[in-house]
Amino acid sequence: MKTKKNDALRTSVFSVISNILLAIIKFTAGILGNSFALIADAIESTADIFSSTLVAFGLRYSQKPADKNHPYGHGKIEPLITFIVVAFLVTSAVLIIVKGIKNISGPKETPEAWTLIVLALIIIWKEAVYRYVMAKSKKNNSTSLKAEAWHNRSDAITSIAAFIGISIAVIFGEGYESADDWAAIFAGLFIFYNSYRIFRPALGEILDENVHHDLISQIREYSLEVDGVVDTEKCFVRKSGMNYFVDLHAIVDSEITVREGHEIAHKLVDYLKYKIPEIDKVIVHVEPCE
């Protein structure tokens, strides 16, 4: 499990470095190329730098072992960090939309055609980073890495919007300069939508929402493979960081002794943690078979 957490941390650091480089490139190209859409894209990347740094901090903090005050570990820091990431996204979206609306009515220069080449390369890179980070989020079962992956996907889509806006302004020339600003506004609206997609799962994790149906089915199936377990009854699963905590009611023969029931429960805990390494703790309540 520690290897998984280190892998997730390395992924978040990679994302930070990527966002720093892209923000510099976008700001430079946007200013020199007269493109507010590209500058708006750079604003999002700047927000991504701070949010990616927070994700790295959250992943590092979540690795702290359980202690007296935190018997279930420190995994809940992940969704909390995700909330802050969403706040960064919403703030950047508001700034982009407000600035874009102001620019539409003002004088505007046509963006330079070479900015399209810069954007095309950025789009390819951000989509590649999205796929890499999303794969790591699934492998490591990390909510904050998933949010980080969607950050990169939203960045790619805002870059596509900027590409379309600049293309219209360059191709059609005078009278179409504002297409660049409309592209920036669209990018801001998309960031709002993406913020919700990131926020909702994190909220469910904080509230211990019952959404782990596939995992519960697995737990029930594996439980029946343990000698002495006749069936299972209630099964509740909650997520904390990259780990799961399980409350399970196991049905056993009503004629066995308390000690035998206790031993079956221990075997069940060990077997479930062996079969599903993401499970951190299992609390088993033994029920008699009627």
mmCIF file of C-alpha atoms in Angstrom:
data_model
loop_
_atom_site.group_PDB
_atom_site.id
_atom_site.type_symbol
_atom_site.label_atom_id
_atom_site.label_comp_id
_atom_site.label_asym_id
_atom_site.label_seq_id
_atom_site.Cartn_x
_atom_site.Cartn_y
_atom_site.Cartn_z
ATOM 1 C CA MET A 1 0.000 0.000 0.000
ATOM 2 C CA LYS A 2 2.893 2.348 0.757
ATOM 3 C CA THR A 3 4.210 1.762 -2.778
ATOM 4 C CA LYS A 4 0.832 2.822 -4.172
ATOM 5 C CA LYS A 5 0.859 6.013 -2.147
ATOM 6 C CA ASN A 6 4.386 6.842 -3.285
ATOM 7 C CA ASP A 7 3.333 6.204 -6.882
ATOM 8 C CA ALA A 8 0.378 8.579 -6.458
ATOM 9 C CA LEU A 9 2.646 11.218 -4.924
ATOM 10 C CA ARG A 10 5.120 10.984 -7.813
ATOM 11 C CA THR A 11 2.225 11.376 -10.253
ATOM 12 C CA SER A 12 1.028 14.560 -8.534
ATOM 13 C CA VAL A 13 4.560 16.030 -8.579
ATOM 14 C CA PHE A 14 4.781 15.271 -12.308
ATOM 15 C CA SER A 15 1.493 17.136 -12.798
ATOM 16 C CA VAL A 16 2.812 20.170 -10.893
ATOM 17 C CA ILE A 17 5.913 20.398 -13.106
ATOM 18 C CA SER A 18 3.798 19.982 -16.247
ATOM 19 C CA ASN A 19 1.436 22.794 -15.221
ATOM 20 C CA ILE A 20 4.299 25.173 -14.411
ATOM 21 C CA LEU A 21 5.856 24.708 -17.840
ATOM 22 C CA LEU A 22 2.521 25.025 -19.655
ATOM 23 C CA ALA A 23 1.502 28.158 -17.754
ATOM 24 C CA ILE A 24 4.749 29.866 -18.784
ATOM 25 C CA ILE A 25 4.306 28.826 -22.417
ATOM 26 C CA LYS A 26 0.655 29.918 -22.537
ATOM 27 C CA PHE A 27 1.206 33.311 -20.919
ATOM 28 C CA THR A 28 4.145 34.061 -23.214
ATOM 29 C CA ALA A 29 2.331 32.947 -26.367
ATOM 30 C CA GLY A 30 -0.887 34.709 -25.327
ATOM 31 C CA ILE A 31 0.804 38.068 -24.739
ATOM 32 C CA LEU A 32 3.044 37.944 -27.811
ATOM 33 C CA GLY A 33 0.270 36.486 -29.983
ATOM 34 C CA ASN A 34 -2.545 38.907 -28.905
ATOM 35 C CA SER A 35 -4.797 36.053 -27.697
ATOM 36 C CA PHE A 36 -6.924 36.442 -24.572
ATOM 37 C CA ALA A 37 -8.210 32.881 -25.001
ATOM 38 C CA LEU A 38 -4.629 31.675 -24.640
ATOM 39 C CA ILE A 39 -4.082 33.964 -21.637
ATOM 40 C CA ALA A 40 -7.325 32.629 -20.108
ATOM 41 C CA ASP A 41 -5.969 29.127 -20.663
ATOM 42 C CA ALA A 42 -2.791 30.191 -18.868
ATOM 43 C CA ILE A 43 -4.840 31.486 -15.923
ATOM 44 C CA GLU A 44 -6.375 28.049 -15.511
ATOM 45 C CA SER A 45 -2.938 26.444 -15.691
ATOM 46 C CA THR A 46 -1.715 28.836 -12.994
ATOM 47 C CA ALA A 47 -4.614 27.794 -10.770
ATOM 48 C CA ASP A 48 -3.704 24.193 -11.599
ATOM 49 C CA ILE A 49 -0.197 24.765 -10.243
ATOM 50 C CA PHE A 50 -1.574 25.658 -6.819
ATOM 51 C CA SER A 51 -4.196 22.909 -6.889
ATOM 52 C CA SER A 52 -1.649 20.295 -8.022
ATOM 53 C CA THR A 53 0.646 21.362 -5.190
ATOM 54 C CA LEU A 54 -2.249 20.924 -2.762
ATOM 55 C CA VAL A 55 -2.951 17.471 -4.172
ATOM 56 C CA ALA A 56 0.692 16.519 -3.636
ATOM 57 C CA PHE A 57 0.491 17.812 -0.057
ATOM 58 C CA GLY A 58 -2.759 15.919 0.539
ATOM 59 C CA LEU A 59 -1.323 12.663 -0.773
ATOM 60 C CA ARG A 60 1.750 13.125 1.402
ATOM 61 C CA TYR A 61 -0.340 13.875 4.505
ATOM 62 C CA SER A 62 -2.685 10.943 3.855
ATOM 63 C CA GLN A 63 0.299 8.575 4.172
ATOM 64 C CA LYS A 64 0.598 9.319 7.886
ATOM 65 C CA PRO A 65 -0.275 6.184 9.854
ATOM 66 C CA ALA A 66 -3.281 5.958 12.154
ATOM 67 C CA ASP A 67 -2.747 7.358 15.640
ATOM 68 C CA LYS A 68 -4.685 7.862 18.872
ATOM 69 C CA ASN A 69 -6.589 10.893 17.574
ATOM 70 C CA HIS A 70 -7.037 9.465 14.062
ATOM 71 C CA PRO A 71 -7.714 5.713 14.463
ATOM 72 C CA TYR A 72 -8.925 5.475 10.853
ATOM 73 C CA GLY A 73 -5.858 7.229 9.450
ATOM 74 C CA HIS A 74 -5.636 10.561 7.608
ATOM 75 C CA GLY A 75 -7.195 9.604 4.280
ATOM 76 C CA LYS A 76 -10.086 12.077 4.537
ATOM 77 C CA ILE A 77 -7.618 14.842 3.718
ATOM 78 C CA GLU A 78 -7.942 13.801 0.049
ATOM 79 C CA PRO A 79 -11.570 14.899 -0.513
ATOM 80 C CA LEU A 80 -10.948 18.009 1.584
ATOM 81 C CA ILE A 81 -8.055 18.933 -0.711
ATOM 82 C CA THR A 82 -10.350 18.243 -3.659
ATOM 83 C CA PHE A 83 -12.790 20.877 -2.325
ATOM 84 C CA ILE A 84 -9.967 23.439 -2.323
ATOM 85 C CA VAL A 85 -9.022 22.405 -5.859
ATOM 86 C CA VAL A 86 -12.636 23.019 -6.928
ATOM 87 C CA ALA A 87 -12.515 26.466 -5.289
ATOM 88 C CA PHE A 88 -9.442 27.298 -7.399
ATOM 89 C CA LEU A 89 -11.225 26.129 -10.535
ATOM 90 C CA VAL A 90 -14.385 28.139 -9.847
ATOM 91 C CA THR A 91 -12.355 31.277 -9.074
ATOM 92 C CA SER A 92 -10.377 30.973 -12.309
ATOM 93 C CA ALA A 93 -13.609 30.370 -14.257
ATOM 94 C CA VAL A 94 -15.183 33.559 -12.871
ATOM 95 C CA LEU A 95 -12.080 35.613 -13.718
ATOM 96 C CA ILE A 96 -11.988 34.239 -17.261
ATOM 97 C CA ILE A 97 -15.696 34.849 -17.950
ATOM 98 C CA VAL A 98 -15.735 38.381 -16.509
ATOM 99 C CA LYS A 99 -12.604 39.379 -18.423
ATOM 100 C CA GLY A 100 -13.920 37.797 -21.620
ATOM 101 C CA ILE A 101 -17.213 39.730 -21.414
ATOM 102 C CA LYS A 102 -15.330 42.989 -20.911
ATOM 103 C CA ASN A 103 -13.038 42.290 -23.853
ATOM 104 C CA ILE A 104 -15.888 41.604 -26.284
ATOM 105 C CA SER A 105 -17.068 45.204 -26.244
ATOM 106 C CA GLY A 106 -13.558 46.719 -26.389
ATOM 107 C CA PRO A 107 -11.017 47.142 -29.188
ATOM 108 C CA LYS A 108 -9.363 43.912 -30.179
ATOM 109 C CA GLU A 109 -6.376 42.844 -32.252
ATOM 110 C CA THR A 110 -6.487 39.702 -34.368
ATOM 111 C CA PRO A 111 -4.487 36.890 -32.719
ATOM 112 C CA GLU A 112 -1.307 35.733 -34.427
ATOM 113 C CA ALA A 113 -1.703 32.596 -36.550
ATOM 114 C CA TRP A 114 1.344 30.909 -34.993
ATOM 115 C CA THR A 115 -0.478 30.643 -31.664
ATOM 116 C CA LEU A 116 -2.504 27.828 -33.234
ATOM 117 C CA ILE A 117 0.637 25.693 -33.474
ATOM 118 C CA VAL A 118 1.357 26.310 -29.791
ATOM 119 C CA LEU A 119 -2.210 25.365 -28.859
ATOM 120 C CA ALA A 120 -2.175 22.198 -30.960
ATOM 121 C CA LEU A 121 0.939 20.959 -29.149
ATOM 122 C CA ILE A 122 -0.575 21.903 -25.756
ATOM 123 C CA ILE A 123 -3.807 20.021 -26.523
ATOM 124 C CA ILE A 124 -1.908 16.847 -27.417
ATOM 125 C CA TRP A 125 0.261 17.094 -24.295
ATOM 126 C CA LYS A 126 -2.612 17.788 -21.864
ATOM 127 C CA GLU A 127 -4.704 14.927 -23.225
ATOM 128 C CA ALA A 128 -1.723 12.608 -22.807
ATOM 129 C CA VAL A 129 -1.210 13.817 -19.230
ATOM 130 C CA TYR A 130 -4.944 13.346 -18.515
ATOM 131 C CA ARG A 131 -4.806 9.721 -19.633
ATOM 132 C CA TYR A 132 -1.642 9.072 -17.626
ATOM 133 C CA VAL A 133 -2.939 10.638 -14.389
ATOM 134 C CA MET A 134 -6.393 9.024 -14.741
ATOM 135 C CA ALA A 135 -4.762 5.612 -15.143
ATOM 136 C CA LYS A 136 -2.737 6.275 -11.984
ATOM 137 C CA SER A 137 -5.864 7.436 -10.095
ATOM 138 C CA LYS A 138 -7.630 4.159 -10.917
ATOM 139 C CA LYS A 139 -4.564 2.090 -10.082
ATOM 140 C CA ASN A 140 -4.079 3.827 -6.724
ATOM 141 C CA ASN A 141 -7.786 4.396 -5.955
ATOM 142 C CA SER A 142 -7.185 8.118 -5.357
ATOM 143 C CA THR A 143 -9.980 10.711 -5.390
ATOM 144 C CA SER A 144 -7.597 13.663 -5.517
ATOM 145 C CA LEU A 145 -5.632 12.158 -8.423
ATOM 146 C CA LYS A 146 -8.900 11.695 -10.281
ATOM 147 C CA ALA A 147 -9.641 15.389 -9.709
ATOM 148 C CA GLU A 148 -6.142 16.160 -10.953
ATOM 149 C CA ALA A 149 -6.743 14.089 -14.075
ATOM 150 C CA TRP A 150 -9.964 15.965 -14.842
ATOM 151 C CA HIS A 151 -8.022 19.181 -14.354
ATOM 152 C CA ASN A 152 -5.814 18.166 -17.238
ATOM 153 C CA ARG A 153 -8.787 17.121 -19.364
ATOM 154 C CA SER A 154 -10.523 20.474 -18.714
ATOM 155 C CA ASP A 155 -7.283 22.238 -19.623
ATOM 156 C CA ALA A 156 -7.177 20.320 -22.916
ATOM 157 C CA ILE A 157 -10.779 21.252 -23.721
ATOM 158 C CA THR A 158 -10.273 24.939 -22.889
ATOM 159 C CA SER A 159 -7.263 24.832 -25.198
ATOM 160 C CA ILE A 160 -9.483 23.341 -27.928
ATOM 161 C CA ALA A 161 -11.962 26.192 -27.377
ATOM 162 C CA ALA A 162 -9.112 28.690 -27.678
ATOM 163 C CA PHE A 163 -7.910 26.956 -30.850
ATOM 164 C CA ILE A 164 -11.356 27.249 -32.453
ATOM 165 C CA GLY A 165 -11.754 30.892 -31.387
ATOM 166 C CA ILE A 166 -8.332 31.910 -32.689
ATOM 167 C CA SER A 167 -8.905 29.978 -35.938
ATOM 168 C CA ILE A 168 -12.148 31.894 -36.599
ATOM 169 C CA ALA A 169 -10.477 35.228 -35.824
ATOM 170 C CA VAL A 170 -7.481 34.457 -38.053
ATOM 171 C CA ILE A 171 -9.421 32.976 -40.988
ATOM 172 C CA PHE A 172 -12.252 35.520 -41.179
ATOM 173 C CA GLY A 173 -10.200 38.526 -40.076
ATOM 174 C CA GLU A 174 -11.735 41.943 -39.327
ATOM 175 C CA GLY A 175 -15.048 41.785 -37.470
ATOM 176 C CA TYR A 176 -14.368 38.343 -36.021
ATOM 177 C CA GLU A 177 -11.670 39.283 -33.514
ATOM 178 C CA SER A 178 -14.091 38.696 -30.609
ATOM 179 C CA ALA A 179 -14.265 34.975 -31.443
ATOM 180 C CA ASP A 180 -11.138 34.674 -29.321
ATOM 181 C CA ASP A 181 -12.997 36.161 -26.331
ATOM 182 C CA TRP A 182 -16.080 34.001 -26.884
ATOM 183 C CA ALA A 183 -13.789 30.981 -26.814
ATOM 184 C CA ALA A 184 -12.429 32.142 -23.449
ATOM 185 C CA ILE A 185 -15.981 32.541 -22.081
ATOM 186 C CA PHE A 186 -16.879 29.035 -23.241
ATOM 187 C CA ALA A 187 -13.740 27.743 -21.533
ATOM 188 C CA GLY A 188 -14.839 29.411 -18.274
ATOM 189 C CA LEU A 189 -18.300 27.827 -18.477
ATOM 190 C CA PHE A 190 -16.771 24.430 -19.109
ATOM 191 C CA ILE A 191 -14.553 24.832 -16.064
ATOM 192 C CA PHE A 192 -17.715 25.400 -13.988
ATOM 193 C CA TYR A 193 -19.200 22.160 -15.294
ATOM 194 C CA ASN A 194 -15.996 20.271 -14.667
ATOM 195 C CA SER A 195 -15.810 21.654 -11.132
ATOM 196 C CA TYR A 196 -19.108 19.963 -10.314
ATOM 197 C CA ARG A 197 -17.884 16.664 -11.746
ATOM 198 C CA ILE A 198 -14.883 16.820 -9.440
ATOM 199 C CA PHE A 199 -16.804 18.094 -6.401
ATOM 200 C CA ARG A 200 -19.625 15.536 -6.362
ATOM 201 C CA PRO A 201 -17.601 12.318 -5.769
ATOM 202 C CA ALA A 202 -15.474 14.047 -3.112
ATOM 203 C CA LEU A 203 -18.633 15.146 -1.285
ATOM 204 C CA GLY A 204 -19.918 11.573 -1.399
ATOM 205 C CA GLU A 205 -16.660 10.354 0.133
ATOM 206 C CA ILE A 206 -16.874 12.868 2.977
ATOM 207 C CA LEU A 207 -20.494 11.859 3.666
ATOM 208 C CA ASP A 208 -19.682 8.119 3.439
ATOM 209 C CA GLU A 209 -22.172 7.766 0.594
ATOM 210 C CA ASN A 210 -23.247 4.216 -0.259
ATOM 211 C CA VAL A 211 -21.822 3.979 -3.786
ATOM 212 C CA HIS A 212 -19.437 0.997 -3.547
ATOM 213 C CA HIS A 213 -21.872 -1.617 -4.854
ATOM 214 C CA ASP A 214 -19.357 -3.603 -6.923
ATOM 215 C CA LEU A 215 -16.955 -3.793 -3.996
ATOM 216 C CA ILE A 216 -19.740 -4.952 -1.676
ATOM 217 C CA SER A 217 -20.607 -7.734 -4.145
ATOM 218 C CA GLN A 218 -16.961 -8.802 -4.160
ATOM 219 C CA ILE A 219 -16.823 -8.822 -0.370
ATOM 220 C CA ARG A 220 -19.921 -11.012 -0.165
ATOM 221 C CA GLU A 221 -18.548 -13.475 -2.731
ATOM 222 C CA TYR A 222 -15.141 -13.757 -1.051
ATOM 223 C CA SER A 223 -16.741 -14.120 2.382
ATOM 224 C CA LEU A 224 -18.488 -17.307 1.313
ATOM 225 C CA GLU A 225 -15.094 -18.811 0.445
ATOM 226 C CA VAL A 226 -14.092 -18.746 4.135
ATOM 227 C CA ASP A 227 -14.792 -21.958 6.048
ATOM 228 C CA GLY A 228 -17.534 -21.458 8.601
ATOM 229 C CA VAL A 229 -19.235 -18.494 6.918
ATOM 230 C CA VAL A 230 -22.741 -19.579 5.908
ATOM 231 C CA ASP A 231 -23.831 -16.243 4.443
ATOM 232 C CA THR A 232 -23.512 -12.485 4.858
ATOM 233 C CA GLU A 233 -26.115 -9.964 5.927
ATOM 234 C CA LYS A 234 -25.407 -6.250 6.256
ATOM 235 C CA CYS A 235 -22.317 -4.888 4.535
ATOM 236 C CA PHE A 236 -21.314 -1.235 4.672
ATOM 237 C CA VAL A 237 -18.261 0.241 2.965
ATOM 238 C CA ARG A 238 -16.787 3.724 3.291
ATOM 239 C CA LYS A 239 -13.744 5.195 1.623
ATOM 240 C CA SER A 240 -10.963 7.170 3.260
ATOM 241 C CA GLY A 241 -8.152 8.283 0.975
ATOM 242 C CA MET A 242 -7.045 5.276 -1.054
ATOM 243 C CA ASN A 243 -8.384 2.737 1.462
ATOM 244 C CA TYR A 244 -11.737 1.189 2.337
ATOM 245 C CA PHE A 245 -13.239 0.440 5.738
ATOM 246 C CA VAL A 246 -15.778 -2.377 5.927
ATOM 247 C CA ASP A 247 -18.528 -3.237 8.433
ATOM 248 C CA LEU A 248 -19.783 -6.755 7.733
ATOM 249 C CA HIS A 249 -22.356 -9.049 9.349
ATOM 250 C CA ALA A 250 -21.311 -12.693 8.823
ATOM 251 C CA ILE A 251 -23.761 -15.542 9.436
ATOM 252 C CA VAL A 252 -22.333 -18.701 11.039
ATOM 253 C CA ASP A 253 -23.672 -21.936 12.497
ATOM 254 C CA SER A 254 -25.617 -21.133 15.672
ATOM 255 C CA GLU A 255 -24.330 -24.283 17.418
ATOM 256 C CA ILE A 256 -20.619 -23.368 17.436
ATOM 257 C CA THR A 257 -18.859 -21.824 20.449
ATOM 258 C CA VAL A 258 -18.057 -18.155 20.899
ATOM 259 C CA ARG A 259 -14.356 -18.949 20.428
ATOM 260 C CA GLU A 260 -15.052 -20.735 17.120
ATOM 261 C CA GLY A 261 -17.134 -17.801 15.917
ATOM 262 C CA HIS A 262 -14.310 -15.452 16.923
ATOM 263 C CA GLU A 263 -11.779 -17.501 14.940
ATOM 264 C CA ILE A 264 -14.009 -17.527 11.854
ATOM 265 C CA ALA A 265 -14.311 -13.739 12.072
ATOM 266 C CA HIS A 266 -10.508 -13.380 12.205
ATOM 267 C CA LYS A 267 -10.070 -15.695 9.227
ATOM 268 C CA LEU A 268 -12.676 -13.677 7.328
ATOM 269 C CA VAL A 269 -10.883 -10.392 8.045
ATOM 270 C CA ASP A 270 -7.519 -11.765 6.949
ATOM 271 C CA TYR A 271 -8.958 -13.316 3.785
ATOM 272 C CA LEU A 272 -10.782 -10.168 2.681
ATOM 273 C CA LYS A 273 -7.679 -8.003 3.208
ATOM 274 C CA TYR A 274 -5.650 -10.551 1.247
ATOM 275 C CA LYS A 275 -8.089 -10.672 -1.678
ATOM 276 C CA ILE A 276 -8.764 -6.917 -1.716
ATOM 277 C CA PRO A 277 -5.553 -5.071 -0.656
ATOM 278 C CA GLU A 278 -7.336 -1.697 -0.725
ATOM 279 C CA ILE A 279 -9.286 -2.729 2.377
ATOM 280 C CA ASP A 280 -7.652 -1.259 5.470
ATOM 281 C CA LYS A 281 -9.928 -2.422 8.268
ATOM 282 C CA VAL A 282 -12.816 -4.890 8.542
ATOM 283 C CA ILE A 283 -15.190 -5.075 11.488
ATOM 284 C CA VAL A 284 -17.112 -8.367 11.519
ATOM 285 C CA HIS A 285 -20.304 -8.879 13.486
ATOM 286 C CA VAL A 286 -21.113 -12.591 13.885
ATOM 287 C CA GLU A 287 -24.771 -13.545 13.406
ATOM 288 C CA PRO A 288 -26.219 -17.016 14.226
ATOM 289 C CA CYS A 289 -27.777 -18.981 11.372
ATOM 290 C CA GLU A 290 -31.482 -19.458 12.088
#
